[in-house]
Amino acid sequence: MIEHTLPRAKSPLSKVLIVEGGGMKGSFSGGVLSVMAKHFPVWNYELVVAVSSGSCSATYYATALRETDEHIKNILEIWRNELDGRKLINRLKFFLGKPMLDQNYLIDYLMKEKYPFPLKNLSLPKLPPFHVVVSNIKKLKPEYIRATENNIFSLLRAATSLPIATRGRHNMDDGLYTDGAVLDPLPIRATLEAGYKDITVILNNPLPQETKTYHPILSRISFPFYGKLANILTRENYYKYTQAKELIVHPPSGVKIQSISPSFPVIGLVNTKKGNLYRAINHGIEKGMHAFHKTKREMKDIFSVLSL
């Protein structure tokens, strides 16, 4: 049976990693995760939880059995070389009534064929479970579904069913789902309720950056056939995200929360300019190196390899 809730922490020392989404902003967390895979591998955590576009990069990190696994490089290969221009997002399609974001290209071609990852590793007991946040449209609640080799691609489709950019919905396991960020944009509260007290969060927005509320018209355009969900997006999304960031700054007693975030807004939600993508990725690499206390020499070596 597939788990739809987060597993309970096994001890007070259990560590959890949370990866934020945000469309093309996920290029920053892609840079961070490329560093972490080499210097702070996934087995240091008991659980990995990812949202929206963050789940794509996190899939490669969560399936790395060794620091030297070749598929780790795919995180940067995809962000650097495969998503710029109109390859993934074509805004002109919106005016033709078509999805702007090509999920077939991202998931079926890039992640499934050209840059594969070891599916079987999602079930290895020596690696922590990887859960992806999705929003159940009919039940109006977030779900935290464990990724397996059987559901991962469908799960990624649900997670990246961004409102407006796609059809905004995906059928999976007899349920109708959309981007997890709609109902739980930053699942810190969910991990706390599961008993985790050592939390690392990779943000794709600067921590002090003010969050804007969804305008009712934008929410209605996002979910024209699901009025209740549109209302929740307008009324609650801003507050849930703001409260999650407040927990990072002021964690509960006995809880440690480390955040890795950009120092400035590195890229927009649907910005696909190659120069901006490179800037976001490199900033993520820099922040990742700083977070895990690596030397300037190591950082220089990594940048040299990535530029080849």
XYZ file of C-alpha atoms in Angstrom:
308
model
C 0.000 0.000 0.000
C 1.335 3.432 -0.968
C 1.897 5.791 1.943
C -0.072 9.051 1.687
C 1.162 10.494 4.988
C 4.618 11.178 6.374
C 6.193 8.390 8.426
C 6.733 9.105 12.101
C 10.233 10.078 13.211
C 12.040 7.117 14.723
C 13.895 9.186 17.309
C 14.418 12.795 18.492
C 17.600 12.809 16.395
C 15.846 11.964 13.124
C 16.723 14.369 10.333
C 14.392 15.414 7.522
C 15.123 17.344 4.333
C 12.463 19.579 2.732
C 12.895 20.926 -0.815
C 10.704 23.843 -1.886
C 9.221 24.186 -5.374
C 8.485 27.270 -7.442
C 8.714 26.512 -11.154
C 12.017 27.651 -12.634
C 13.119 28.848 -9.207
C 13.856 25.167 -8.623
C 17.111 25.715 -10.497
C 18.522 27.118 -7.252
C 17.682 24.003 -5.233
C 19.042 21.939 -8.124
C 22.408 23.609 -7.565
C 22.227 23.010 -3.822
C 21.287 19.347 -4.209
C 24.113 18.722 -6.675
C 26.535 19.743 -3.932
C 24.714 17.858 -1.183
C 24.752 14.641 -3.200
C 28.550 14.725 -3.121
C 29.177 16.099 0.371
C 26.057 15.350 2.426
C 24.368 12.326 0.801
C 20.730 11.430 1.253
C 21.394 8.652 3.780
C 22.200 11.346 6.343
C 18.441 11.925 6.514
C 15.616 9.715 7.666
C 13.128 11.333 5.296
C 13.101 13.548 2.198
C 10.037 15.651 1.328
C 9.762 17.752 -1.829
C 7.233 20.093 -3.410
C 6.433 20.914 -7.046
C 9.525 21.487 -9.250
C 11.708 20.756 -6.226
C 10.571 17.139 -6.445
C 12.253 16.725 -9.842
C 15.762 17.569 -8.631
C 15.120 15.818 -5.318
C 14.384 12.577 -7.188
C 17.998 12.375 -8.367
C 19.322 13.231 -4.902
C 17.000 10.754 -3.171
C 18.121 7.867 -5.410
C 21.888 8.385 -5.042
C 23.311 5.341 -3.305
C 26.892 6.616 -3.515
C 28.485 10.056 -3.737
C 29.987 9.019 -7.062
C 26.749 7.893 -8.744
C 26.783 9.204 -12.295
C 23.101 10.137 -12.362
C 23.737 12.904 -9.814
C 25.192 14.955 -12.669
C 21.795 14.838 -14.376
C 20.430 17.449 -11.968
C 22.669 20.107 -13.452
C 22.594 18.732 -16.979
C 18.827 19.193 -17.094
C 18.733 22.653 -15.523
C 21.699 23.942 -17.521
C 21.037 22.538 -20.961
C 17.467 21.325 -21.361
C 15.033 23.879 -19.921
C 16.041 27.209 -21.443
C 14.196 29.125 -24.143
C 10.933 27.501 -25.205
C 12.020 23.912 -24.613
C 9.941 23.491 -21.445
C 7.800 26.628 -21.170
C 6.263 28.379 -24.146
C 4.090 31.287 -23.056
C 2.601 31.653 -26.532
C 0.763 28.357 -26.043
C -1.368 29.968 -23.331
C -3.055 32.153 -25.943
C -3.759 29.053 -28.023
C -5.489 27.361 -25.124
C -2.644 24.885 -24.640
C -0.465 24.181 -21.576
C 2.584 26.441 -21.401
C 4.643 23.815 -19.571
C 5.376 20.604 -21.473
C 5.216 17.798 -18.903
C 5.746 15.159 -21.581
C 9.094 16.721 -22.409
C 10.147 17.143 -18.772
C 9.046 13.830 -17.315
C 8.578 11.320 -20.126
C 11.557 12.393 -22.226
C 14.144 14.060 -19.969
C 13.652 12.232 -16.677
C 12.489 8.893 -18.036
C 14.637 8.495 -21.145
C 17.524 10.923 -21.632
C 18.566 11.424 -17.981
C 17.308 8.356 -16.116
C 17.780 7.635 -12.442
C 17.881 4.195 -10.744
C 14.203 3.465 -10.107
C 14.927 0.480 -7.867
C 16.758 2.718 -5.392
C 13.443 4.249 -4.333
C 12.715 0.980 -2.522
C 16.113 0.303 -0.987
C 15.927 0.048 2.821
C 19.326 1.728 3.201
C 17.966 4.938 1.619
C 15.340 7.125 3.314
C 11.782 7.243 1.963
C 11.121 10.032 -0.512
C 7.710 11.713 -0.227
C 6.250 14.198 -2.697
C 3.605 16.725 -1.680
C 0.507 16.902 -3.878
C -2.871 18.574 -3.415
C -5.979 16.406 -3.543
C -8.460 18.527 -5.492
C -11.634 16.751 -4.421
C -10.694 16.158 -0.791
C -9.206 19.676 -0.522
C -6.207 18.533 1.473
C -2.488 18.005 0.914
C -1.145 14.481 0.680
C 2.428 13.340 1.190
C 2.817 10.356 -1.101
C 5.820 8.079 -0.986
C 7.596 7.746 -4.330
C 8.116 4.204 -5.603
C 9.453 2.766 -8.836
C 5.849 2.148 -9.880
C 4.355 5.578 -9.177
C 7.229 8.049 -9.464
C 6.490 9.407 -12.939
C 2.768 9.780 -12.322
C 3.575 11.386 -8.973
C 5.920 13.880 -10.614
C 3.192 14.747 -13.113
C 0.821 15.504 -10.248
C 3.470 17.530 -8.428
C 4.266 19.616 -11.505
C 0.641 20.184 -12.534
C 1.095 23.874 -11.966
C -2.035 26.031 -12.208
C -2.239 27.989 -15.492
C 1.101 26.624 -16.740
C -0.487 23.160 -17.227
C -4.032 21.826 -17.098
C -3.596 22.099 -13.355
C -4.709 18.559 -12.588
C -3.601 14.945 -12.935
C -5.462 11.686 -12.316
C -3.567 9.264 -10.124
C -4.762 6.251 -8.116
C -8.420 7.184 -8.679
C -7.738 10.645 -7.256
C -7.437 14.059 -8.874
C -4.327 15.990 -7.898
C -2.550 19.269 -8.516
C 0.672 20.975 -7.418
C 1.327 20.352 -3.722
C 2.248 24.015 -3.229
C -1.432 24.933 -3.615
C -2.380 23.454 -0.230
C 0.997 23.064 1.506
C 3.688 25.231 -0.116
C 6.325 24.497 2.530
C 5.533 21.388 4.634
C 7.406 22.276 7.800
C 4.306 21.964 9.991
C 3.617 18.492 8.575
C 7.137 17.284 9.443
C 6.882 18.730 12.946
C 3.590 16.913 13.465
C 5.335 13.710 12.351
C 7.826 14.193 15.193
C 10.915 15.495 13.357
C 13.040 17.930 15.333
C 16.074 18.314 13.074
C 14.927 19.871 9.811
C 16.876 21.137 6.806
C 14.937 23.284 4.325
C 16.096 24.270 0.846
C 14.197 27.398 -0.130
C 14.012 28.764 -3.656
C 13.052 32.224 -2.427
C 15.063 34.478 -0.098
C 13.940 33.903 3.476
C 13.094 37.588 4.152
C 11.222 37.997 0.844
C 7.610 39.009 1.350
C 5.022 36.636 -0.051
C 2.072 37.926 -2.045
C -1.481 36.651 -1.782
C -3.179 35.097 -4.783
C -5.694 37.493 -6.294
C -9.198 35.954 -6.441
C -9.279 36.363 -10.221
C -5.941 34.565 -10.619
C -7.138 31.776 -8.331
C -10.333 31.420 -10.339
C -8.367 31.261 -13.602
C -6.122 28.628 -12.028
C -9.049 26.406 -11.046
C -12.111 27.491 -13.046
C -13.986 24.240 -12.333
C -13.046 23.929 -8.686
C -14.334 26.980 -6.882
C -13.642 25.706 -3.362
C -10.012 25.044 -4.194
C -9.704 28.477 -5.818
C -11.075 30.087 -2.654
C -8.619 28.182 -0.474
C -5.747 29.261 -2.729
C -6.751 32.892 -2.217
C -7.523 32.723 1.500
C -4.961 30.290 2.904
C -1.910 29.837 0.669
C -0.255 33.100 1.726
C -0.764 32.410 5.424
C 0.482 28.812 5.262
C 3.649 29.859 3.481
C 4.238 32.824 5.789
C 3.701 30.671 8.877
C 6.150 28.075 7.559
C 8.834 30.723 7.074
C 8.091 32.054 10.545
C 8.810 28.580 11.922
C 12.212 28.676 10.232
C 13.078 31.954 11.939
C 11.486 31.020 15.269
C 11.392 27.219 15.588
C 9.559 25.595 18.504
C 11.535 24.752 21.624
C 13.746 21.737 21.090
C 13.560 21.960 17.296
C 16.495 22.784 15.012
C 15.715 24.168 11.558
C 18.506 24.954 9.103
C 17.576 26.793 5.917
C 19.538 27.155 2.702
C 18.144 29.983 0.602
C 19.220 32.429 -2.109
C 20.512 35.816 -1.007
C 18.400 37.549 -3.643
C 15.568 36.639 -6.050
C 17.650 34.666 -8.545
C 15.031 33.882 -11.197
C 11.312 34.183 -11.910
C 8.671 31.484 -11.791
C 8.581 31.002 -15.582
C 11.870 32.649 -16.569
C 13.778 30.383 -18.957
C 16.661 32.625 -20.005
C 19.858 30.577 -20.035
C 21.888 33.292 -18.306
C 19.385 33.518 -15.457
C 19.273 29.738 -15.103
C 23.061 29.592 -14.871
C 23.070 32.348 -12.271
C 20.467 30.534 -10.160
C 22.251 27.186 -10.422
C 25.667 28.627 -9.579
C 24.216 30.545 -6.646
C 22.715 27.287 -5.399
C 26.097 25.567 -5.707
C 27.727 28.407 -3.789
C 25.113 28.291 -1.033
C 25.346 24.523 -0.833
C 29.101 24.621 -0.427
C 28.840 27.273 2.261
C 26.154 25.350 4.136
C 28.282 22.248 4.371
C 31.557 24.008 5.171
C 33.616 23.061 2.161
C 36.799 24.872 1.188
C 37.177 27.444 -1.572
C 39.430 24.985 -3.394
C 36.690 22.340 -3.465
C 34.224 24.910 -4.730
C 36.622 25.960 -7.493
C 37.100 22.307 -8.518
C 33.349 21.731 -8.749
C 32.791 24.850 -10.865
C 35.622 23.730 -13.155
C 34.024 20.314 -13.655
C 30.569 21.800 -14.254
C 31.870 24.211 -16.872
C 33.404 21.425 -19.004
